[in-house]
Short mmCIF file of C-alpha atoms in Angstrom, two decimals:
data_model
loop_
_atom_site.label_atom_id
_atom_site.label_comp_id
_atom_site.label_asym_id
_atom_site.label_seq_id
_atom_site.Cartn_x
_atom_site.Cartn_y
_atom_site.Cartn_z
CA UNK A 1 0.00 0.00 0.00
CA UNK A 2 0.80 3.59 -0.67
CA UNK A 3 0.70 6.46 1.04
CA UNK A 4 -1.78 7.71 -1.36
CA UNK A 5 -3.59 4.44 -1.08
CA UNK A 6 -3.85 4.88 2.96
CA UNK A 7 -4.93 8.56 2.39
CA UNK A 8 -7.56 7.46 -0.17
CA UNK A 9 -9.00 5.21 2.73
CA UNK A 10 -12.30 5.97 4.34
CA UNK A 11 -11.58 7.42 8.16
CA UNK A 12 -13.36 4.63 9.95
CA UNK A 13 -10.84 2.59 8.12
CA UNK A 14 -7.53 4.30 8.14
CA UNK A 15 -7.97 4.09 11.68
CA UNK A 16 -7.63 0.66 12.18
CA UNK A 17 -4.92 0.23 10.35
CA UNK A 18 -0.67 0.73 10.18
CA UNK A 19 1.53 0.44 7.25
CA UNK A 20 5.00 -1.64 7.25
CA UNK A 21 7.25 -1.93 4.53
CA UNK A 22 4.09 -1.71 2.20
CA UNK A 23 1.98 -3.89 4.20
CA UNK A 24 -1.14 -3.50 5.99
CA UNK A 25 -1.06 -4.33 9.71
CA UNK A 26 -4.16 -4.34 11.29
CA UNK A 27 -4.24 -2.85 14.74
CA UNK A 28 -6.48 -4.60 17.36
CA UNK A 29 -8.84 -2.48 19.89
CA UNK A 30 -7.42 -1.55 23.38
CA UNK A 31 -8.98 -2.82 26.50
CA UNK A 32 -10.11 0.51 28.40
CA UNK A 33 -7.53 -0.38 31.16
CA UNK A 34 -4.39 0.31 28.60
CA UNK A 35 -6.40 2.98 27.04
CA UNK A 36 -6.24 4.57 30.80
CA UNK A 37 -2.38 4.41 31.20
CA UNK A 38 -1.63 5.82 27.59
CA UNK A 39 -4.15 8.87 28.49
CA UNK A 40 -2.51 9.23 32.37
CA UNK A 41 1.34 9.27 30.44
CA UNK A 42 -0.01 11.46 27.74
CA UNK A 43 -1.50 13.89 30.04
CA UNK A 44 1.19 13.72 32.98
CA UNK A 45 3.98 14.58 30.34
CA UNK A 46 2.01 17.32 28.79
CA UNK A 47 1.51 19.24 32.38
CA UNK A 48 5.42 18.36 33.20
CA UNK A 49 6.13 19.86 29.26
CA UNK A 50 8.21 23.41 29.89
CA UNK A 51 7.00 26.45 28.76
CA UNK A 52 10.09 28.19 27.75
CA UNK A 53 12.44 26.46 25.49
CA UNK A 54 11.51 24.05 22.69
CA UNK A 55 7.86 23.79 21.36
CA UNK A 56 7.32 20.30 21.88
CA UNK A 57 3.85 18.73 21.54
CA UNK A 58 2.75 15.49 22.59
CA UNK A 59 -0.08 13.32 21.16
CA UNK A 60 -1.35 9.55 21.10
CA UNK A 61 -3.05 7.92 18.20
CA UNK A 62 -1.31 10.03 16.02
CA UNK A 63 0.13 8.78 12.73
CA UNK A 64 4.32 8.84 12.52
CA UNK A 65 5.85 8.55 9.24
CA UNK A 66 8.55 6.13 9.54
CA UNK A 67 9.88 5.91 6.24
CA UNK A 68 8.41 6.57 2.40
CA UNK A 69 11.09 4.18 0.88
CA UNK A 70 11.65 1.77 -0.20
CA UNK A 71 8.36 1.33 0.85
CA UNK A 72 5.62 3.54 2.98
CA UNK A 73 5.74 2.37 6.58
CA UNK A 74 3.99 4.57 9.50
CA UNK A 75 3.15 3.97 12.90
CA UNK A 76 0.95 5.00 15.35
CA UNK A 77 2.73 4.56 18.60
CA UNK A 78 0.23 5.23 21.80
CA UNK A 79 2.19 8.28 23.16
CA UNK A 80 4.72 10.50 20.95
CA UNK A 81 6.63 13.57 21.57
CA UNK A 82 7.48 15.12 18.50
CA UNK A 83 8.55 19.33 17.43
CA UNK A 84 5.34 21.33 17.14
CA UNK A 85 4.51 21.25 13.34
CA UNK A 86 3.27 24.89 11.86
CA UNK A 87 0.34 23.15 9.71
CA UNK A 88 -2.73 22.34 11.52
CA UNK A 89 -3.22 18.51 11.03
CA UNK A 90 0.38 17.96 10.02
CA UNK A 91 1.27 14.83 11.26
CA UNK A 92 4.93 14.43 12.39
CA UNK A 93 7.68 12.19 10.39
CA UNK A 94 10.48 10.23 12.20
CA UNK A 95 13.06 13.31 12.16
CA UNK A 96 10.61 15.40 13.61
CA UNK A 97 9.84 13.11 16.82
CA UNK A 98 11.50 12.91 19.86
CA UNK A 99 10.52 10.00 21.78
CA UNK A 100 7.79 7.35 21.32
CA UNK A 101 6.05 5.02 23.94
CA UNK A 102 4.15 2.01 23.93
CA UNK A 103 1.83 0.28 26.29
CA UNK A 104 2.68 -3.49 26.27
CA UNK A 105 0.36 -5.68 27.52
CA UNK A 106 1.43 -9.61 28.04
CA UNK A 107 -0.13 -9.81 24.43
CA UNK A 108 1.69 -7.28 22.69
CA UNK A 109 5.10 -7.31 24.25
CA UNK A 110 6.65 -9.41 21.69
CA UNK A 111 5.49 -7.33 18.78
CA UNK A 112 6.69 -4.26 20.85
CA UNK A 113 9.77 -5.43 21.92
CA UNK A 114 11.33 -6.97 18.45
CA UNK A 115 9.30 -5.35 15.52
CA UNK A 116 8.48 -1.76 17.06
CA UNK A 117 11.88 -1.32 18.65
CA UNK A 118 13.92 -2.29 15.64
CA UNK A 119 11.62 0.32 12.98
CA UNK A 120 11.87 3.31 15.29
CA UNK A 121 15.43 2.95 15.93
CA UNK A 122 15.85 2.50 11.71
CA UNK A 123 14.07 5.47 12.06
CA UNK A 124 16.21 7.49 13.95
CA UNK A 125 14.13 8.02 16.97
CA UNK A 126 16.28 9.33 19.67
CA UNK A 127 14.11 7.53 22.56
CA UNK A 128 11.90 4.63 22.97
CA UNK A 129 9.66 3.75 26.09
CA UNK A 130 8.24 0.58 26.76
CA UNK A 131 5.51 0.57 29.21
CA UNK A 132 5.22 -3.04 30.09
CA UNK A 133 1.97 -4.25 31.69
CA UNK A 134 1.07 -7.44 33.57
CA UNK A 135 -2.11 -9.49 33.38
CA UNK A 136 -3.97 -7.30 35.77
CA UNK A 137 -2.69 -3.76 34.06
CA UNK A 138 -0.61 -2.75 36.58
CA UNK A 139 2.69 -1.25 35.66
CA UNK A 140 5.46 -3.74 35.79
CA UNK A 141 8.13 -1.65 34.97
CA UNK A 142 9.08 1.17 32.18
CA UNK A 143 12.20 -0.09 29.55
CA UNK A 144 13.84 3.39 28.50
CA UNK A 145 15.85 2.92 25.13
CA UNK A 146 18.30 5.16 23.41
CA UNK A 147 19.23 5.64 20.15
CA UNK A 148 23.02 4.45 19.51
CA UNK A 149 25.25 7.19 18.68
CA UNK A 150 26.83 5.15 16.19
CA UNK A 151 24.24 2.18 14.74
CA UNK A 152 20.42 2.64 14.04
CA UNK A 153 19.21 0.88 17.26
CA UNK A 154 18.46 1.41 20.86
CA UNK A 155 20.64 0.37 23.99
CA UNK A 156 18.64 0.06 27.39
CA UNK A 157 19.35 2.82 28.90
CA UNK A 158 17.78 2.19 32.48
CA UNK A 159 14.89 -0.08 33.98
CA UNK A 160 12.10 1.74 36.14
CA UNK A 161 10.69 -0.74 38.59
CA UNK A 162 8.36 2.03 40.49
CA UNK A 163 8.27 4.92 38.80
CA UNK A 164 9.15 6.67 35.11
CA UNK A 165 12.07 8.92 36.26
CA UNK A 166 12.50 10.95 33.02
CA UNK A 167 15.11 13.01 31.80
CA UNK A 168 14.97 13.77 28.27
CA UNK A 169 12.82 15.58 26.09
CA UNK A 170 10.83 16.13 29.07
CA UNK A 171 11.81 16.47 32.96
CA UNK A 172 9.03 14.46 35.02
CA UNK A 173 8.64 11.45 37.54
CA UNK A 174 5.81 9.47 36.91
CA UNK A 175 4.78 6.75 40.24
CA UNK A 176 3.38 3.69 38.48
CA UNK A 177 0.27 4.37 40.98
CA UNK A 178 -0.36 7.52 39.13
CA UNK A 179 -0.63 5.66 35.71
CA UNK A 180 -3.03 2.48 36.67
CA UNK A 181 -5.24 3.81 39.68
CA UNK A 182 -9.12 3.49 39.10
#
């Protein structure tokens, strides 16, 4: 598939769908529990975002342009920080984006881990953050990745095992609590 193809789509369509290498990937509905902690990170990273300094902006379900070749390949990671675009609607591409994290549930870590991990790193995405969940939701512990200086993919950079302690794009400390609590 093109991009042009995936634009042409109807909404209620596009939306259910990513694009890798080419190929379409179909993208499986949340339970509301993950939906929770990608809204609680979202929102707890936009309050901690500074006001001076860079214009950052930070979104979830938002489409990020990987790659156009050798073949169209986008993502729609559940929480990026990415440069504030001018264009209302503009959707950011890989050199515009900052940081990207994903939710893992026991279902999706594999997929997260391997496949997602290796394309944003092609990508050039400075930092990667894997949320991972266990059976009941609750936060098991945050993988923080960063881009190699000197290959396309991430090293683990640290292991939180109670709280997101964040340094970079964004200055915040995140309890688990604060992510999963009904």
């Amino acid at each position: 598939m093109s991009e042009a193809d995936y634009r042409a789509l109807p909404e209620d369509v596009a939306r259910r769908v990513e694009v890798v290498h080419g190929h379409v990937i179909k993208c499986e509905p949340s339970e509301p529990e993950h939906d929770r902690v990608v809204r609680r990170l979202a929102e707890t990273l936009e309050a901690a975002r500074p006001a001076p300094g860079p214009k950052l902006s930070i979104g979830t379900g938002v489409d990020v342009v990987l790659w156009w070749t050798p073949s169209f390949t986008f993502r729609r990671p559940d929480v990026v920080i990415y440069e504030r675009l001018d264009d209302p609607g503009q959707k950011p591409d890989a050199s515009q984006t900052l940081a990207i994290a994903e939710v893992s549930s026991p279902a999706t870590f594999r997929e997260d881990l391997t496949d997602k991990r290796a394309q944003y790193a092609a990508a050039g995405i400075p930092l990667y953050i894997l949320v991972l969940l266990d059976e009941k939701y609750e936060v098991d512990e945050v993988m923080e990745f960063h881009l190699d200086d000197m290959e396309p993919e991430y090293r683990l950079h640290r292991i939180h095992g109670s709280e997101l302690d964040l340094e970079l794009p964004i200055r915040v400390t995140i309890p688990f609590p604060a992510l999963t609590a009904a």
